[in-house]
Short mmCIF file of C-alpha atoms and ligand atoms in Angstrom, two decimals:
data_model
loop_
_atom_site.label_atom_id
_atom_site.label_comp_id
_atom_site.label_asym_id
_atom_site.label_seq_id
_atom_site.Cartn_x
_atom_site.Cartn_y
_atom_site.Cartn_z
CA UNK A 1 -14.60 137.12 -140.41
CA UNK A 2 -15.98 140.27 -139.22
CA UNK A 3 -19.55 139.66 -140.27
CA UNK A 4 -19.54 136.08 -138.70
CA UNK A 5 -18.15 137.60 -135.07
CA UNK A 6 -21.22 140.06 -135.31
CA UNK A 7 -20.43 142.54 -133.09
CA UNK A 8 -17.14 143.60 -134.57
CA UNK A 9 -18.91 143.52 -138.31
CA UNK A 10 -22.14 145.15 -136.99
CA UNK A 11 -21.37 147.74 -134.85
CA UNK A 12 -19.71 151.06 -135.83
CA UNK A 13 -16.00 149.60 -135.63
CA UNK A 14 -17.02 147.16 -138.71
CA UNK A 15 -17.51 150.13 -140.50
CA UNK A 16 -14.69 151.95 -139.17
CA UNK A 17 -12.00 149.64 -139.90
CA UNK A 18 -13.39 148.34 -143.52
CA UNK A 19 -13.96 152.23 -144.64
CA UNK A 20 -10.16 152.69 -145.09
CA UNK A 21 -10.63 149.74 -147.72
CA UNK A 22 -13.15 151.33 -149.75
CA UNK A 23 -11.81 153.03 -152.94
CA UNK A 24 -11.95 151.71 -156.57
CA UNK A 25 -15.59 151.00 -157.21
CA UNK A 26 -16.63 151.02 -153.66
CA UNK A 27 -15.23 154.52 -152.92
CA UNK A 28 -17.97 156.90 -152.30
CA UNK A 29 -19.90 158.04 -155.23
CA UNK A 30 -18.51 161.11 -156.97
CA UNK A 31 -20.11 164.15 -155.99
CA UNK A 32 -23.08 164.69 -158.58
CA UNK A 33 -23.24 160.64 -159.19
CA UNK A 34 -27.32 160.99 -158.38
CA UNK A 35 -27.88 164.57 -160.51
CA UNK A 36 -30.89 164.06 -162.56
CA UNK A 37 -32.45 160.67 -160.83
CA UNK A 38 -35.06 161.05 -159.03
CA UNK A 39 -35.45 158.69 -155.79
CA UNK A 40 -38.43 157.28 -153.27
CA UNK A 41 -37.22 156.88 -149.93
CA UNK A 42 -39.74 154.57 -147.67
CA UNK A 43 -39.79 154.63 -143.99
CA UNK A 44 -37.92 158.48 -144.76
CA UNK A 45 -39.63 159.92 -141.35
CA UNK A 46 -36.94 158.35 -139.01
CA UNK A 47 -33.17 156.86 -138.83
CA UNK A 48 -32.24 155.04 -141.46
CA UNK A 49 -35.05 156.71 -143.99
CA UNK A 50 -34.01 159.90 -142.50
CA UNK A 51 -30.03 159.38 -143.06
CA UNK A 52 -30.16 157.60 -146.53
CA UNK A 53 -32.84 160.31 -148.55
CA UNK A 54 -30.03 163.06 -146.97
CA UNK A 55 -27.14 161.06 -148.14
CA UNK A 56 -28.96 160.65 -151.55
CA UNK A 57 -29.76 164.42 -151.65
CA UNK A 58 -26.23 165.35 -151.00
CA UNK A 59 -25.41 163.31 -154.45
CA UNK A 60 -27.98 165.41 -156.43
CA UNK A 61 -31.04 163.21 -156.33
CA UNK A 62 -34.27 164.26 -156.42
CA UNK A 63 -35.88 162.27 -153.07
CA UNK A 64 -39.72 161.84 -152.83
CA UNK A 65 -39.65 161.43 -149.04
CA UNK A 66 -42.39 158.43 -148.22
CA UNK A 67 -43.71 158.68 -144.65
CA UNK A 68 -47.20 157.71 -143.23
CA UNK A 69 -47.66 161.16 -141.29
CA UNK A 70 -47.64 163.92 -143.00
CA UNK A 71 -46.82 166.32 -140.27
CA UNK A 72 -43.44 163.85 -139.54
CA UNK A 73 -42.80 164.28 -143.23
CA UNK A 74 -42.89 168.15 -143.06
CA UNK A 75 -40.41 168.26 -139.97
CA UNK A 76 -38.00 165.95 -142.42
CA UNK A 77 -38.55 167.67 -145.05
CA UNK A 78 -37.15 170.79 -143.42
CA UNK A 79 -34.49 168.46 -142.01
CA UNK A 80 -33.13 167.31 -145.42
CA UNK A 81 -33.25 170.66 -146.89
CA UNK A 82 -31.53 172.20 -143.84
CA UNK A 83 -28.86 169.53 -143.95
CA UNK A 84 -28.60 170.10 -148.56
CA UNK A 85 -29.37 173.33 -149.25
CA UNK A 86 -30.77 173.66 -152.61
CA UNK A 87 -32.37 170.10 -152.44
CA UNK A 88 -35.99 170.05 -153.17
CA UNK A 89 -37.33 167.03 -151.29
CA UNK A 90 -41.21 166.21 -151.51
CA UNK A 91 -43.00 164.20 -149.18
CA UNK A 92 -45.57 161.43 -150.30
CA UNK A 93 -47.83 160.25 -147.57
CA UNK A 94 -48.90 156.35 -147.93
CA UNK A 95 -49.07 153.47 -145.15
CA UNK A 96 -46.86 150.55 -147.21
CA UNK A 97 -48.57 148.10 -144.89
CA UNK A 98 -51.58 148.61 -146.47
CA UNK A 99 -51.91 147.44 -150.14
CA UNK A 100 -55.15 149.29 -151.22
CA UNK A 101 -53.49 152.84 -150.21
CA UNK A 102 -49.95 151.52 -151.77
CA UNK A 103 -52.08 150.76 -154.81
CA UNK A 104 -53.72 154.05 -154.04
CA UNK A 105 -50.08 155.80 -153.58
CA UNK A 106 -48.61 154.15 -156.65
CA UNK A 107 -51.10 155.44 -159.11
CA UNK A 108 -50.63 158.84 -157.87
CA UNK A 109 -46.87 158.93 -157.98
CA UNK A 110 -46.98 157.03 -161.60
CA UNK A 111 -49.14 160.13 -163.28
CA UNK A 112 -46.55 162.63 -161.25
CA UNK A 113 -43.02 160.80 -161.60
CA UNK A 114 -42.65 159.18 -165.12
CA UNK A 115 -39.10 158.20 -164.63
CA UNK A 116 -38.11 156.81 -160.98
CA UNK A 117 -34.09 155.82 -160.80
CA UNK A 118 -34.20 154.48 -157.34
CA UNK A 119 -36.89 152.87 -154.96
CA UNK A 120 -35.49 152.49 -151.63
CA UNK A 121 -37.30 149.64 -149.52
CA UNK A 122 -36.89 151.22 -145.67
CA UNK A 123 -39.60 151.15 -144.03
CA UNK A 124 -39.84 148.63 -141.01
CA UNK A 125 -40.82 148.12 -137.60
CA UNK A 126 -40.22 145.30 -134.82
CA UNK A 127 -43.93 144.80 -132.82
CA UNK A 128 -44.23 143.33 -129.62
CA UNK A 129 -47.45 141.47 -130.36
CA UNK A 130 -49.24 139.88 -133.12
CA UNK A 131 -50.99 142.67 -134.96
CA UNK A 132 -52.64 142.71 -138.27
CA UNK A 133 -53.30 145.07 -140.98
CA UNK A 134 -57.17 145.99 -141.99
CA UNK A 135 -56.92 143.88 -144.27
CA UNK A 136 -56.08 140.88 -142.54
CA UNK A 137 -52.29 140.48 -143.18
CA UNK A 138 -49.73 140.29 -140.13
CA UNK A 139 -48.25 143.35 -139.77
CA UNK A 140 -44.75 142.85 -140.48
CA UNK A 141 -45.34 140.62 -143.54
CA UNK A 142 -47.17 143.39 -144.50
CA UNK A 143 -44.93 146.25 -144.26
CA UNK A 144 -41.59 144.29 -144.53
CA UNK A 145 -42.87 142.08 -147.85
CA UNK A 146 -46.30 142.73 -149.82
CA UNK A 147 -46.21 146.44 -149.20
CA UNK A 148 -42.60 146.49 -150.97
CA UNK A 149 -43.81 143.58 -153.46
CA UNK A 150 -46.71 145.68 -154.61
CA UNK A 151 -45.09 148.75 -154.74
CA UNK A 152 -42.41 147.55 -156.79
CA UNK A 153 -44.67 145.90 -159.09
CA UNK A 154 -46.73 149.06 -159.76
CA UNK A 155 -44.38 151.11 -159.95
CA UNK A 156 -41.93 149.14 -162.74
CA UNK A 157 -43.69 151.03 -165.60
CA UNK A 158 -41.41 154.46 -164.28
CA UNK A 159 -38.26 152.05 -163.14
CA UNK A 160 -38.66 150.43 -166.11
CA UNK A 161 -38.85 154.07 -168.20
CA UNK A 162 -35.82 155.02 -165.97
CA UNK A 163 -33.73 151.56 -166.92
CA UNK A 164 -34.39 152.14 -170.53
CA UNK A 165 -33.68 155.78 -170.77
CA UNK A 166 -30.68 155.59 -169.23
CA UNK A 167 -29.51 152.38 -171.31
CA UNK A 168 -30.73 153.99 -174.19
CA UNK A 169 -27.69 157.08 -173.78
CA UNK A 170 -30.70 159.46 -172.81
CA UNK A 171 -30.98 160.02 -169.82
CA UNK A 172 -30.20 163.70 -168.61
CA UNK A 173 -27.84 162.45 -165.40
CA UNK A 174 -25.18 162.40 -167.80
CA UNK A 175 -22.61 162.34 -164.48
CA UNK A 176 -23.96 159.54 -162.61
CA UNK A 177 -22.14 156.58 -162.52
CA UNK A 178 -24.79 153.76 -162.75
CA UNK A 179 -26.56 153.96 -166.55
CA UNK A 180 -30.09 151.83 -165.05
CA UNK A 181 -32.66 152.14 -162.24
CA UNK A 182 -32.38 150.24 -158.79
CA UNK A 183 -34.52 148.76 -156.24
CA UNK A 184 -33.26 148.12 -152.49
CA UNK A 185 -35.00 146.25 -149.95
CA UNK A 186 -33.33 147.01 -146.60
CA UNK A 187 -33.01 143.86 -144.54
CA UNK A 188 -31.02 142.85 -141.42
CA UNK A 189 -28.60 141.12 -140.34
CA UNK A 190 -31.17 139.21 -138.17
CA UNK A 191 -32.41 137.13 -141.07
CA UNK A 192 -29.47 135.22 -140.76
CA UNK A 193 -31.39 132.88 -137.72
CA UNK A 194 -34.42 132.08 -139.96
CA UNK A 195 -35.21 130.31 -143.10
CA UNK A 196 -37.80 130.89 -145.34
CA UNK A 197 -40.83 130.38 -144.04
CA UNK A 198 -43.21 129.77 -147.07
CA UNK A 199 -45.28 127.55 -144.81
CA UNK A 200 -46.97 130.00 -143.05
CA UNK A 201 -46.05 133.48 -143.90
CA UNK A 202 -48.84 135.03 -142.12
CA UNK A 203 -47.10 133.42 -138.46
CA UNK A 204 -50.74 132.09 -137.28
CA UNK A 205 -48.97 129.28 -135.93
CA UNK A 206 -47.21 128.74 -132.83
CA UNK A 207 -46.49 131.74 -130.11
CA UNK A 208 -45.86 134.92 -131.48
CA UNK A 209 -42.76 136.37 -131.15
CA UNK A 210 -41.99 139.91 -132.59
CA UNK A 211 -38.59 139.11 -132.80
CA UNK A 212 -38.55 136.32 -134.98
CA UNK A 213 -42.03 137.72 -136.96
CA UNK A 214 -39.25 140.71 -137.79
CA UNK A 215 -36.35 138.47 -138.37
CA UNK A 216 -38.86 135.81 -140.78
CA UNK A 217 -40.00 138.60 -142.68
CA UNK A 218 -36.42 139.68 -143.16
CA UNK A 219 -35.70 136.70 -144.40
CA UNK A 220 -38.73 136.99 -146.94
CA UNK A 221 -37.15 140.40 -147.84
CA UNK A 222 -33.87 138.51 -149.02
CA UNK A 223 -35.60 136.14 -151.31
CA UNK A 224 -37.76 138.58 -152.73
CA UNK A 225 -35.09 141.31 -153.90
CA UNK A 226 -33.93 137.21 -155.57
CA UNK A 227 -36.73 136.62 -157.26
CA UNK A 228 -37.39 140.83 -158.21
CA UNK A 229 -33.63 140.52 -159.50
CA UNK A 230 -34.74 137.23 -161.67
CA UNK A 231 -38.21 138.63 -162.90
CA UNK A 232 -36.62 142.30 -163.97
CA UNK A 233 -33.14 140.93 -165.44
CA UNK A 234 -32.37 142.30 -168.80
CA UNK A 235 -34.61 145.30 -168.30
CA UNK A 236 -32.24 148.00 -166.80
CA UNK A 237 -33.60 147.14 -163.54
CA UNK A 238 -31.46 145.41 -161.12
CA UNK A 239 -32.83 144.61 -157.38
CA UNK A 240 -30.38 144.45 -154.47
CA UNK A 241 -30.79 143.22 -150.22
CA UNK A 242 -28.82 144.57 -148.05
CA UNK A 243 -28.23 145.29 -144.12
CA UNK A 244 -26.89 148.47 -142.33
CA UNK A 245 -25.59 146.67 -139.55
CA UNK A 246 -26.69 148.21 -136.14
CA UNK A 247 -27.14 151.94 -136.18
CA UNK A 248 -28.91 153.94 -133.32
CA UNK A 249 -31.57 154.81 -134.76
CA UNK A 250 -35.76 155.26 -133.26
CA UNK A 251 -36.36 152.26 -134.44
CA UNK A 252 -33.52 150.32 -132.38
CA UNK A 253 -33.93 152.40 -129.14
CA UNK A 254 -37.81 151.80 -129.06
CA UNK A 255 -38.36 148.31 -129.92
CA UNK A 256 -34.97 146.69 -128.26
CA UNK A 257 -34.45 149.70 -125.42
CA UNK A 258 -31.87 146.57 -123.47
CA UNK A 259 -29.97 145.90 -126.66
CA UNK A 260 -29.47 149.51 -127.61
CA UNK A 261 -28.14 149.88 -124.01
CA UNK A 262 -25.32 147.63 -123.79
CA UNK A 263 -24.38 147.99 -127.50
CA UNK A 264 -25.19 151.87 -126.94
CA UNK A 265 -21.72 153.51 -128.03
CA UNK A 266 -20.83 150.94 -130.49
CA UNK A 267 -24.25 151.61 -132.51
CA UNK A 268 -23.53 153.11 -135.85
CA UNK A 269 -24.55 156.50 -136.97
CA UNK A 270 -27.81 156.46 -139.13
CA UNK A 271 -25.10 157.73 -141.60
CA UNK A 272 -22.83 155.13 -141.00
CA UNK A 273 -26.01 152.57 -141.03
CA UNK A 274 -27.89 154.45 -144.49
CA UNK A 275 -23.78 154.21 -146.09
CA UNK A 276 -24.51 151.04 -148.03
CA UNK A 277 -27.69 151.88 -149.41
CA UNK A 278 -26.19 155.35 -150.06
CA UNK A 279 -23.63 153.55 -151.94
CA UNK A 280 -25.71 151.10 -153.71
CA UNK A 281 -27.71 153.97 -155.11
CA UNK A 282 -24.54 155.43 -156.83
CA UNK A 283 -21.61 153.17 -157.39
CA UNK A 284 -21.47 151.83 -161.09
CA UNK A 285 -23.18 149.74 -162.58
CA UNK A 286 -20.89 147.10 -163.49
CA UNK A 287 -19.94 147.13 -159.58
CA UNK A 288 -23.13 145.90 -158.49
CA UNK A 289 -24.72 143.53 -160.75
CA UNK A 290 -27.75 142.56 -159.47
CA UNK A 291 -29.44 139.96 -157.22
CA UNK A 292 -26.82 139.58 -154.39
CA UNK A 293 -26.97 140.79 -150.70
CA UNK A 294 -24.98 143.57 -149.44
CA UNK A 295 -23.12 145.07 -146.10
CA UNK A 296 -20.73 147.90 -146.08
CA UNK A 297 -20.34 147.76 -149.60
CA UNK A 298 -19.53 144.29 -150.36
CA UNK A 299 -21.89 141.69 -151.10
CA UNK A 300 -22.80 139.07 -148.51
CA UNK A 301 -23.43 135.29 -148.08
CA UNK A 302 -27.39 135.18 -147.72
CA UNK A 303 -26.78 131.95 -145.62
CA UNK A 304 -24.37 131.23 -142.71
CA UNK A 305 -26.41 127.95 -141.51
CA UNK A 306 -27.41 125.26 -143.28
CA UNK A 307 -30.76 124.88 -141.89
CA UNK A 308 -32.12 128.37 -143.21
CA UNK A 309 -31.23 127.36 -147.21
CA UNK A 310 -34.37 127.06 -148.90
CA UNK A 311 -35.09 124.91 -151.96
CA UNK A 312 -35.87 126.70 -155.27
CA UNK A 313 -39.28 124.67 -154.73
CA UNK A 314 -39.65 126.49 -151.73
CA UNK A 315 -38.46 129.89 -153.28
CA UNK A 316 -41.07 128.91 -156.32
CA UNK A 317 -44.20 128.48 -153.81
CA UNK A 318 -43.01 131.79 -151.77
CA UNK A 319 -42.84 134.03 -154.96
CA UNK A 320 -46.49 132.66 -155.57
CA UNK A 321 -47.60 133.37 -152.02
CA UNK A 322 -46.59 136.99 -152.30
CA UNK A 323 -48.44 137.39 -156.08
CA UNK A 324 -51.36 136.00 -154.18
CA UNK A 325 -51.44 138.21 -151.16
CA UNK A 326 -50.37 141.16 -152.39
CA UNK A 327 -52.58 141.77 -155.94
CA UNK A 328 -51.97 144.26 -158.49
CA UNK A 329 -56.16 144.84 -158.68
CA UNK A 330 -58.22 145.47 -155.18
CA UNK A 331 -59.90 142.39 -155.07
CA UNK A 332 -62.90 143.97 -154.15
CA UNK A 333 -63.16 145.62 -157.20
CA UNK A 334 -61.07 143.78 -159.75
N1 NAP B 401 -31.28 150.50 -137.05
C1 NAP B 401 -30.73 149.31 -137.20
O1 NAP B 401 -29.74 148.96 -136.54
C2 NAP B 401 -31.27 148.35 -138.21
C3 NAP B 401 -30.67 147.08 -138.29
C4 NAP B 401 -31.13 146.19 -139.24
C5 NAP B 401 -32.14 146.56 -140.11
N2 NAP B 401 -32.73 147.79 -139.99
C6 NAP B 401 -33.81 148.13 -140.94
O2 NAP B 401 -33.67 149.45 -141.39
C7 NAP B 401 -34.94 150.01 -141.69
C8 NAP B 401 -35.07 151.34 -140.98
O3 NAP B 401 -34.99 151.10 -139.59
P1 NAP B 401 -34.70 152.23 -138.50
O4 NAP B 401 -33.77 151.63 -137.53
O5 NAP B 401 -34.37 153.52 -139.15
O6 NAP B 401 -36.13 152.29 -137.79
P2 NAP B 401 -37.10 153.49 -137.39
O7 NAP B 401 -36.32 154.62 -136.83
O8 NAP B 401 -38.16 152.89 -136.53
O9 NAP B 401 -37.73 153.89 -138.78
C9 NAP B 401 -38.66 153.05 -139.41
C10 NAP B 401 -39.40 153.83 -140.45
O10 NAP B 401 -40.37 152.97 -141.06
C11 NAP B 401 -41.60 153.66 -141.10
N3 NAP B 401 -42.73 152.77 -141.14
C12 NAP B 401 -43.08 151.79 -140.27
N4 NAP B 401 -44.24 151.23 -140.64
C13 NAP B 401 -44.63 151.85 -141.77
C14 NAP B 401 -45.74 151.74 -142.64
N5 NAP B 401 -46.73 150.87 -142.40
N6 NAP B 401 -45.81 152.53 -143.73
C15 NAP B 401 -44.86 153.45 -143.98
N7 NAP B 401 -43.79 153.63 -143.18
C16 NAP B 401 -43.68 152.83 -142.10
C17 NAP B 401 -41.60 154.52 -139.83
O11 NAP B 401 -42.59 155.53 -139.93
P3 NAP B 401 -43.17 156.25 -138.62
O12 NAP B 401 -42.17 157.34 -138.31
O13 NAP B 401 -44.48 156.79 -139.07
O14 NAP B 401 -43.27 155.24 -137.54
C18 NAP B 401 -40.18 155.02 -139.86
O15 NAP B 401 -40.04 156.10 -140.76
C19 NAP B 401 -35.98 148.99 -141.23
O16 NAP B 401 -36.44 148.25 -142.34
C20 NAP B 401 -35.19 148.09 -140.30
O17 NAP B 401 -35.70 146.78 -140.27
C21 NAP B 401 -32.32 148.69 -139.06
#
């Protein structure tokens, strides 16, 4: 009821009146639940990114702050450590908009980090214009979907090494509650307007709208973390959506300056906003499952309206679309 009234589920007094609900599984993680795991944080240079690679720090992970600046990642870096001391955060500098320096990026990190417990899908942004990528994908498809796609894809050798090692009795977090590897994509609650839009995922047609290019591609997010949930099941990997709800974070006073000023004191903390994700990382296992779509700790319907259900035809051709656009090889070079 909450969720469908929006601003009562969204803002900070959703989160406020369902915390007093939260104990069992969806009590907060013990402290130590992330000791041993090691973490990638995307979009870690502001909000969200900032809050959720402190809140996983403060469980004992190790985070490998992603940012796109390294400068930014430096001032976070200090920012996490300053806020856990004794955490040992280190930043990794990579555009996820760009495939050839996520391909780039996930090479790298795979010859570093043999073992990755959680990758954390932040990293976002709301243009005002049509913009594309250099190599020719719409920005927010780009950063929001193949970006994400191929990262996760490259990276499943060390999730997958994770998954098994942990299944297998092995793994040296001994005290964290989970016993496999995750993957979050963080969506929004704005997906809720669109449907899938496997027709034209690059939005060439029709005016351009920021808004609903962010809200499409949050969409996309949604089914993805589906079909990433399908592809990995059985392999100690499970994939999970989820949305923060309305936090004031950069991100929200920037792109939507009006909206952040009449919701203004009802905007969640980036704590309050990075909580499920926080959660996700650490609750167990058997809490979580994998696949489904998550706000303040409980999973979600991924459909209110009837006209944004897609067919599994239409899930089929999107899963393609995204193999296609987002290749494992440079196609220059492969
Ligand atoms: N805040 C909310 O109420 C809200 C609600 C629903 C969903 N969300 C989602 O939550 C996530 C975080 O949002 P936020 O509110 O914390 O926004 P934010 O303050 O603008 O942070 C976005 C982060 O994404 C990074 N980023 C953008 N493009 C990137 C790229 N190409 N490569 C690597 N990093 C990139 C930014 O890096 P730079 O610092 O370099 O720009 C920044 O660290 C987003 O996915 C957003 O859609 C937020």
């Amino acid at each position: 009821m909450l969720d469908r009234g929006i601003v009562g589920g969204y803002t900070k007094l959703g989160y406020l009146s369902r915390r007093p609900g939260w104990t069992g599984d969806r009590a907060d993680p013990p402290a130590g639940a992330l000791h041993g795991r090691t973490a990638l944080v995307t979009g870690a240079s502001s909000g969200l990114g900032e809050a959720t690679a402190i809140g996983l720090a403060r469980l004992g992970a190790r985070v490998h702050l992603l940012v796109r600046d390294a400068d930014k990642g430096e001032q976070i870096r200090r920012r996490v450590t300053g806020a856990v001391p004794g955490a040992a955060p280190r930043v990794e500098v990579c555009d996820v908009g760009e495939l050839a320096d996520v391909r780039r990026f996930a090479s790298d990190l795979l010859a570093r980090v043999p073992e990755l417990h959680l990758l954390v899908h932040n990293a976002g942004l709301l243009p005002d214009q049509r913009r594309e990528t250099s190599e020719g994908n719409e920005l927010t498809l780009a950063v929001h979907v193949l970006g994400p796609h191929l990262l996760t894809a490259l990276l499943r050798p060390a999730l997958a090494a994770a998954g098994n090692a942990a299944l297998a009795g092995r793994s040296n977090g001994a005290t964290h509650a989970g016993g496999d590897s995750r993957v979050l994509f963080v969506s929004s609650g704005g997906m809720y307007a669109q449907p899938l839009k496997d027709d034209d995922p690059q939005y060439r047609e029709g005016r351009y709208n920021g808004t609903a290019a962010y809200a499409r591609t949050k969409r996309m997010q949604v089914a993805l973390a589906g079909e990433w949930a399908r592809e990995l099941a059985g392999t100690g990997i499970s994939v999970h959506a989820l949305h923060p709800g309305w936090a004031a974070t950069p991100g929200i006073t920037g792109s939507l300056p009006g909206f952040a000023r009449v919701v203004g004191p009802l905007l969640r903390t980036p704590e309050q906003g990075a909580d499920t994700a926080v959660w996700l990382a650490g609750a167990p296992a058997r809490a979580i499952g994998t696949g489904q779509f998550w706000h303040d700790r409980a999973p979600r319907p991924a459909h209110y309206f009837p006209h944004t259900r897609e067919t599994p035809a239409q899930r089929a051709r999107f899963w393609a679309q995204v193999q296609r656009l987002a290749p494992r090889h440079d196609p220059a070079t492969a």
